[in-house]
Amino acid sequence: MRDALLQIGQVLTVLLAAPLLQGFILRYEERVQRATGPGLLQPWRDLIKLFGKQTVLPDSASWVFVAAPFVAFTAMLTVPILIPVLTNYPLPLSDMGDILGGGLILTLGSFFINLAGMDSGSSYGGMGSARTVLIGILAEPILILVFVGITLMAQAMLPFVVNHELVRHPEVYWSPAHLFLVAAFFVLLLVETDRLPIHSSTHIEVYMIEEARVLEYSGPLLALLKWAGMMKQFILYTIFANVFILPWGLSAQGSAIGVLGTLGAIALKFAIIAGAVIGVETVQSRLRFYRYQEPLAAAFVFAVLAMVANQIR
């Protein structure tokens, strides 16, 4: 019974804390650039406001346009079942899929949003979908190489096994193979959370990618999409923190005190990772869109080096 409650708690943690992570990033990104920045709860206020507005659909939209937000939102509620969010041991449904399965579920949500962007009939929607697919064509092989590198390093693709391998064997954690995998996944984190220096997070520039795909949405459907995007960011931060770079601090017994300590550890880990992401965004100047392949090429090299390092370890 306790493990079932913890599994529900993992999903609720992602559901409720994802807007707080987004608020933290937006606030301190502005602070670094010497602006005041929005409050930590601003994403929650935006979601509440959007849920209270009317939904307006484009004349050319089909059922895909309406279904995409629900598919993306449901996909983001499924992945927390498979990954270590609060505990370092598998919960009742955690063995339903490995890291590859979680990645496929995340991709399913993005796939439907791409379809909806084109289904809207808007030139911006088509442009955003085309750009996302173009970047995905280069990012997906890197993701597969990272999965292969994990399998070679830990002899498993289950996130809990990888977590235990890195905690129990410092020589594996500090091995070149693991460090190259961390570097490759960090670039993928920037790609999947739309933090590449080619991206514009506002909806008023032609360089927008994610915002272009959802530009025709409004009201509750737009709220679901934005909430799903925040949960995707939280999930990727969780995998990067609890599996790759900081695998410590998870509850080993599932007790109430242990879970509270894990929530504090998550806040600290995410602050460190978000600080690194904000640093990259602040230091790196904006690139032309057609230079998108440069960071992805670096990630590809890191992933290949990880596989080579695994063979000579």
Short mmCIF file of C-alpha atoms in Angstrom, two decimals, residues 24-266:
data_model
loop_
_atom_site.label_atom_id
_atom_site.label_comp_id
_atom_site.label_asym_id
_atom_site.label_seq_id
_atom_site.Cartn_x
_atom_site.Cartn_y
_atom_site.Cartn_z
CA PHE A 24 12.62 29.36 -10.76
CA ILE A 25 14.34 29.28 -14.16
CA LEU A 26 12.47 32.33 -15.49
CA ARG A 27 13.03 34.34 -12.28
CA TYR A 28 16.75 33.74 -11.96
CA GLU A 29 17.38 33.99 -15.69
CA GLU A 30 16.06 37.55 -15.43
CA ARG A 31 18.01 38.18 -12.21
CA VAL A 32 21.28 37.20 -13.89
CA GLN A 33 20.46 39.71 -16.62
CA ARG A 34 19.87 42.39 -13.91
CA ALA A 35 16.09 42.43 -14.21
CA THR A 36 13.57 41.77 -11.46
CA GLY A 37 12.01 38.71 -13.01
CA PRO A 38 8.60 37.12 -12.35
CA GLY A 39 7.71 35.41 -9.09
CA LEU A 40 8.20 31.68 -8.57
CA LEU A 41 4.42 31.15 -8.72
CA GLN A 42 3.91 33.10 -11.95
CA PRO A 43 3.60 29.93 -14.14
CA TRP A 44 0.84 28.73 -11.80
CA ARG A 45 -0.95 32.09 -12.14
CA ASP A 46 -0.65 31.88 -15.94
CA LEU A 47 -2.11 28.36 -15.99
CA ILE A 48 -5.05 29.34 -13.78
CA LYS A 49 -5.75 32.35 -16.01
CA LEU A 50 -5.63 30.23 -19.18
CA PHE A 51 -7.99 27.61 -17.73
CA GLY A 52 -10.51 30.43 -17.14
CA LYS A 53 -10.44 31.66 -20.74
CA GLN A 54 -12.47 30.59 -23.76
CA THR A 55 -11.10 28.10 -26.29
CA VAL A 56 -10.99 29.30 -29.89
CA LEU A 57 -10.27 26.74 -32.63
CA PRO A 58 -8.99 27.48 -36.16
CA ASP A 59 -11.53 26.77 -38.90
CA SER A 60 -9.20 24.26 -40.55
CA ALA A 61 -8.47 22.30 -37.36
CA SER A 62 -9.49 18.64 -37.10
CA TRP A 63 -9.74 16.29 -34.11
CA VAL A 64 -5.92 16.09 -34.03
CA PHE A 65 -5.72 19.74 -32.96
CA VAL A 66 -8.01 19.06 -29.97
CA ALA A 67 -6.53 15.67 -29.06
CA ALA A 68 -2.85 16.73 -29.08
CA PRO A 69 -2.89 18.62 -25.73
CA PHE A 70 -4.57 15.67 -23.98
CA VAL A 71 -2.13 13.14 -25.50
CA ALA A 72 0.89 15.27 -24.52
CA PHE A 73 -0.44 15.84 -21.00
CA THR A 74 -1.21 12.13 -20.49
CA ALA A 75 2.21 11.11 -21.77
CA MET A 76 3.88 13.38 -19.20
CA LEU A 77 1.80 11.81 -16.44
CA THR A 78 2.94 8.31 -17.52
CA VAL A 79 6.73 8.74 -17.53
CA PRO A 80 7.06 9.53 -13.75
CA ILE A 81 5.77 6.00 -13.09
CA LEU A 82 8.92 4.56 -14.73
CA ILE A 83 11.73 6.71 -13.33
CA PRO A 84 13.22 7.28 -9.84
CA VAL A 85 11.67 10.52 -8.63
CA LEU A 86 11.35 9.90 -4.87
CA THR A 87 12.75 6.41 -4.17
CA ASN A 88 15.88 4.58 -5.25
CA TYR A 89 14.02 1.27 -5.58
CA PRO A 90 11.40 0.25 -8.17
CA LEU A 91 7.77 0.88 -7.27
CA PRO A 92 4.92 -1.50 -8.34
CA LEU A 93 4.62 -0.25 -11.96
CA SER A 94 8.21 0.88 -12.50
CA ASP A 95 9.19 -2.28 -14.39
CA MET A 96 6.69 -1.50 -17.18
CA GLY A 97 9.43 0.24 -19.16
CA ASP A 98 13.08 1.28 -19.23
CA ILE A 99 14.75 4.56 -20.22
CA LEU A 100 14.05 3.83 -23.91
CA GLY A 101 10.36 3.30 -23.16
CA GLY A 102 10.19 6.59 -21.28
CA GLY A 103 11.88 8.33 -24.22
CA LEU A 104 9.34 6.89 -26.66
CA ILE A 105 6.44 8.13 -24.50
CA LEU A 106 7.96 11.63 -24.39
CA THR A 107 8.36 11.51 -28.18
CA LEU A 108 4.70 10.50 -28.61
CA GLY A 109 3.58 13.73 -26.97
CA SER A 110 5.91 15.81 -29.15
CA PHE A 111 4.74 13.91 -32.26
CA PHE A 112 1.10 14.84 -31.69
CA ILE A 113 2.01 18.50 -31.04
CA ASN A 114 3.88 18.53 -34.37
CA LEU A 115 0.79 17.12 -36.11
CA ALA A 116 -1.39 19.73 -34.42
CA GLY A 117 0.96 22.54 -35.50
CA MET A 118 0.54 21.49 -39.14
CA ASP A 119 -3.17 20.72 -38.70
CA SER A 120 -3.86 24.30 -37.59
CA GLY A 121 -3.23 25.54 -41.13
CA SER A 122 -1.08 28.38 -39.79
CA SER A 123 2.26 29.12 -41.43
CA TYR A 124 3.81 29.58 -37.99
CA GLY A 125 2.50 26.19 -36.83
CA GLY A 126 3.98 24.47 -39.87
CA MET A 127 7.26 26.34 -39.44
CA GLY A 128 7.54 25.35 -35.76
CA SER A 129 6.72 21.71 -36.51
CA ALA A 130 9.23 21.59 -39.37
CA ARG A 131 11.97 23.09 -37.21
CA THR A 132 11.23 20.66 -34.37
CA VAL A 133 11.38 17.67 -36.73
CA LEU A 134 14.60 18.97 -38.30
CA ILE A 135 16.31 19.24 -34.92
CA GLY A 136 14.81 15.90 -33.83
CA ILE A 137 16.36 14.14 -36.83
CA LEU A 138 19.79 15.00 -35.43
CA ALA A 139 18.90 14.65 -31.74
CA GLU A 140 17.30 11.19 -31.89
CA PRO A 141 20.48 9.33 -33.03
CA ILE A 142 22.37 11.02 -30.17
CA LEU A 143 19.70 9.88 -27.73
CA ILE A 144 20.00 6.31 -29.03
CA LEU A 145 23.80 6.46 -28.68
CA VAL A 146 23.40 7.68 -25.10
CA PHE A 147 21.09 4.73 -24.38
CA VAL A 148 23.64 2.34 -25.91
CA GLY A 149 26.37 3.96 -23.82
CA ILE A 150 24.28 3.50 -20.66
CA THR A 151 23.70 -0.15 -21.54
CA LEU A 152 27.42 -0.75 -22.06
CA MET A 153 28.32 1.06 -18.83
CA ALA A 154 25.70 -0.39 -16.45
CA GLN A 155 24.72 -3.53 -18.39
CA ALA A 156 21.09 -2.38 -18.15
CA MET A 157 18.72 0.32 -19.38
CA LEU A 158 16.59 0.40 -16.26
CA PRO A 159 17.09 3.80 -14.57
CA PHE A 160 17.13 2.25 -11.08
CA VAL A 161 19.97 -0.12 -12.05
CA VAL A 162 22.01 2.76 -13.50
CA ASN A 163 21.39 4.80 -10.33
CA HIS A 164 22.65 1.97 -8.09
CA GLU A 165 25.66 1.29 -10.32
CA LEU A 166 26.83 4.90 -10.09
CA VAL A 167 26.21 5.15 -6.33
CA ARG A 168 27.97 1.90 -5.43
CA HIS A 169 30.92 2.13 -7.82
CA PRO A 170 32.74 5.51 -7.73
CA GLU A 171 35.18 4.24 -10.35
CA VAL A 172 32.26 3.96 -12.78
CA TYR A 173 30.88 7.38 -11.80
CA TRP A 174 34.22 9.10 -12.45
CA SER A 175 35.03 7.05 -15.56
CA PRO A 176 35.44 8.93 -18.86
CA ALA A 177 32.52 6.94 -20.30
CA HIS A 178 30.12 8.31 -17.70
CA LEU A 179 31.44 11.87 -17.93
CA PHE A 180 31.04 11.86 -21.73
CA LEU A 181 27.47 10.56 -21.32
CA VAL A 182 26.73 13.39 -18.87
CA ALA A 183 28.03 15.94 -21.38
CA ALA A 184 25.98 14.44 -24.25
CA PHE A 185 22.79 14.28 -22.17
CA PHE A 186 23.24 17.89 -21.00
CA VAL A 187 23.16 19.04 -24.63
CA LEU A 188 20.08 16.88 -25.21
CA LEU A 189 18.52 18.50 -22.14
CA LEU A 190 19.06 21.92 -23.73
CA VAL A 191 17.56 20.66 -27.01
CA GLU A 192 14.47 19.03 -25.50
CA THR A 193 13.72 21.99 -23.21
CA ASP A 194 14.17 24.52 -26.04
CA ARG A 195 17.24 26.12 -24.46
CA LEU A 196 19.56 26.01 -27.45
CA PRO A 197 21.04 29.43 -28.29
CA ILE A 198 19.14 29.36 -31.60
CA HIS A 199 15.80 29.40 -29.80
CA SER A 200 13.54 32.26 -28.82
CA SER A 201 11.15 31.55 -25.94
CA THR A 202 8.91 34.48 -26.82
CA HIS A 203 6.08 34.40 -29.38
CA ILE A 204 7.04 37.60 -31.13
CA GLU A 205 10.15 36.55 -33.04
CA VAL A 206 10.59 34.48 -36.18
CA TYR A 207 13.19 32.37 -34.36
CA MET A 208 10.56 30.75 -32.12
CA ILE A 209 10.26 26.97 -32.28
CA GLU A 210 8.11 25.61 -29.46
CA GLU A 211 5.99 28.77 -29.30
CA ALA A 212 5.34 28.58 -33.05
CA ARG A 213 3.87 25.07 -32.75
CA VAL A 214 1.29 26.17 -30.17
CA LEU A 215 0.67 29.71 -31.42
CA GLU A 216 -2.88 28.90 -32.58
CA TYR A 217 -3.93 27.43 -29.22
CA SER A 218 -5.84 29.33 -26.59
CA GLY A 219 -7.62 28.83 -23.28
CA PRO A 220 -7.57 25.44 -21.50
CA LEU A 221 -5.95 23.62 -24.45
CA LEU A 222 -3.01 26.04 -24.36
CA ALA A 223 -2.82 25.60 -20.57
CA LEU A 224 -2.57 21.82 -20.99
CA LEU A 225 0.21 22.19 -23.56
CA LYS A 226 2.19 24.62 -21.41
CA TRP A 227 1.72 22.41 -18.34
CA ALA A 228 2.84 19.34 -20.34
CA GLY A 229 5.94 21.25 -21.50
CA MET A 230 6.81 22.14 -17.90
CA MET A 231 6.35 18.50 -16.82
CA LYS A 232 8.59 17.33 -19.68
CA GLN A 233 11.27 19.74 -18.45
CA PHE A 234 10.86 18.44 -14.87
CA ILE A 235 11.09 14.80 -16.06
CA LEU A 236 14.29 15.44 -18.03
CA TYR A 237 15.79 17.27 -15.04
CA THR A 238 14.83 14.26 -12.87
CA ILE A 239 16.52 11.76 -15.19
CA PHE A 240 19.61 13.95 -15.50
CA ALA A 241 19.83 14.54 -11.72
CA ASN A 242 18.70 11.23 -10.19
CA VAL A 243 20.18 8.88 -12.80
CA PHE A 244 23.16 10.61 -14.40
CA ILE A 245 24.88 13.35 -12.46
CA LEU A 246 23.62 13.35 -8.82
CA PRO A 247 22.22 9.85 -8.16
CA TRP A 248 22.30 10.29 -4.36
CA GLY A 249 19.61 11.61 -1.99
CA LEU A 250 16.70 9.33 -2.94
CA SER A 251 14.65 7.63 -0.23
CA ALA A 252 15.86 4.05 0.39
CA GLN A 253 13.00 3.00 2.70
CA GLY A 254 10.10 5.09 1.46
CA SER A 255 9.45 6.59 4.90
CA ALA A 256 7.79 9.98 5.31
CA ILE A 257 11.01 11.59 6.59
CA GLY A 258 12.98 10.02 3.76
CA VAL A 259 10.55 11.36 1.15
CA LEU A 260 10.69 14.85 2.67
CA GLY A 261 14.49 14.69 2.56
CA THR A 262 14.29 13.57 -1.08
CA LEU A 263 12.11 16.56 -1.96
CA GLY A 264 14.72 18.86 -0.39
CA ALA A 265 17.49 17.08 -2.30
CA ILE A 266 15.53 17.44 -5.56
#
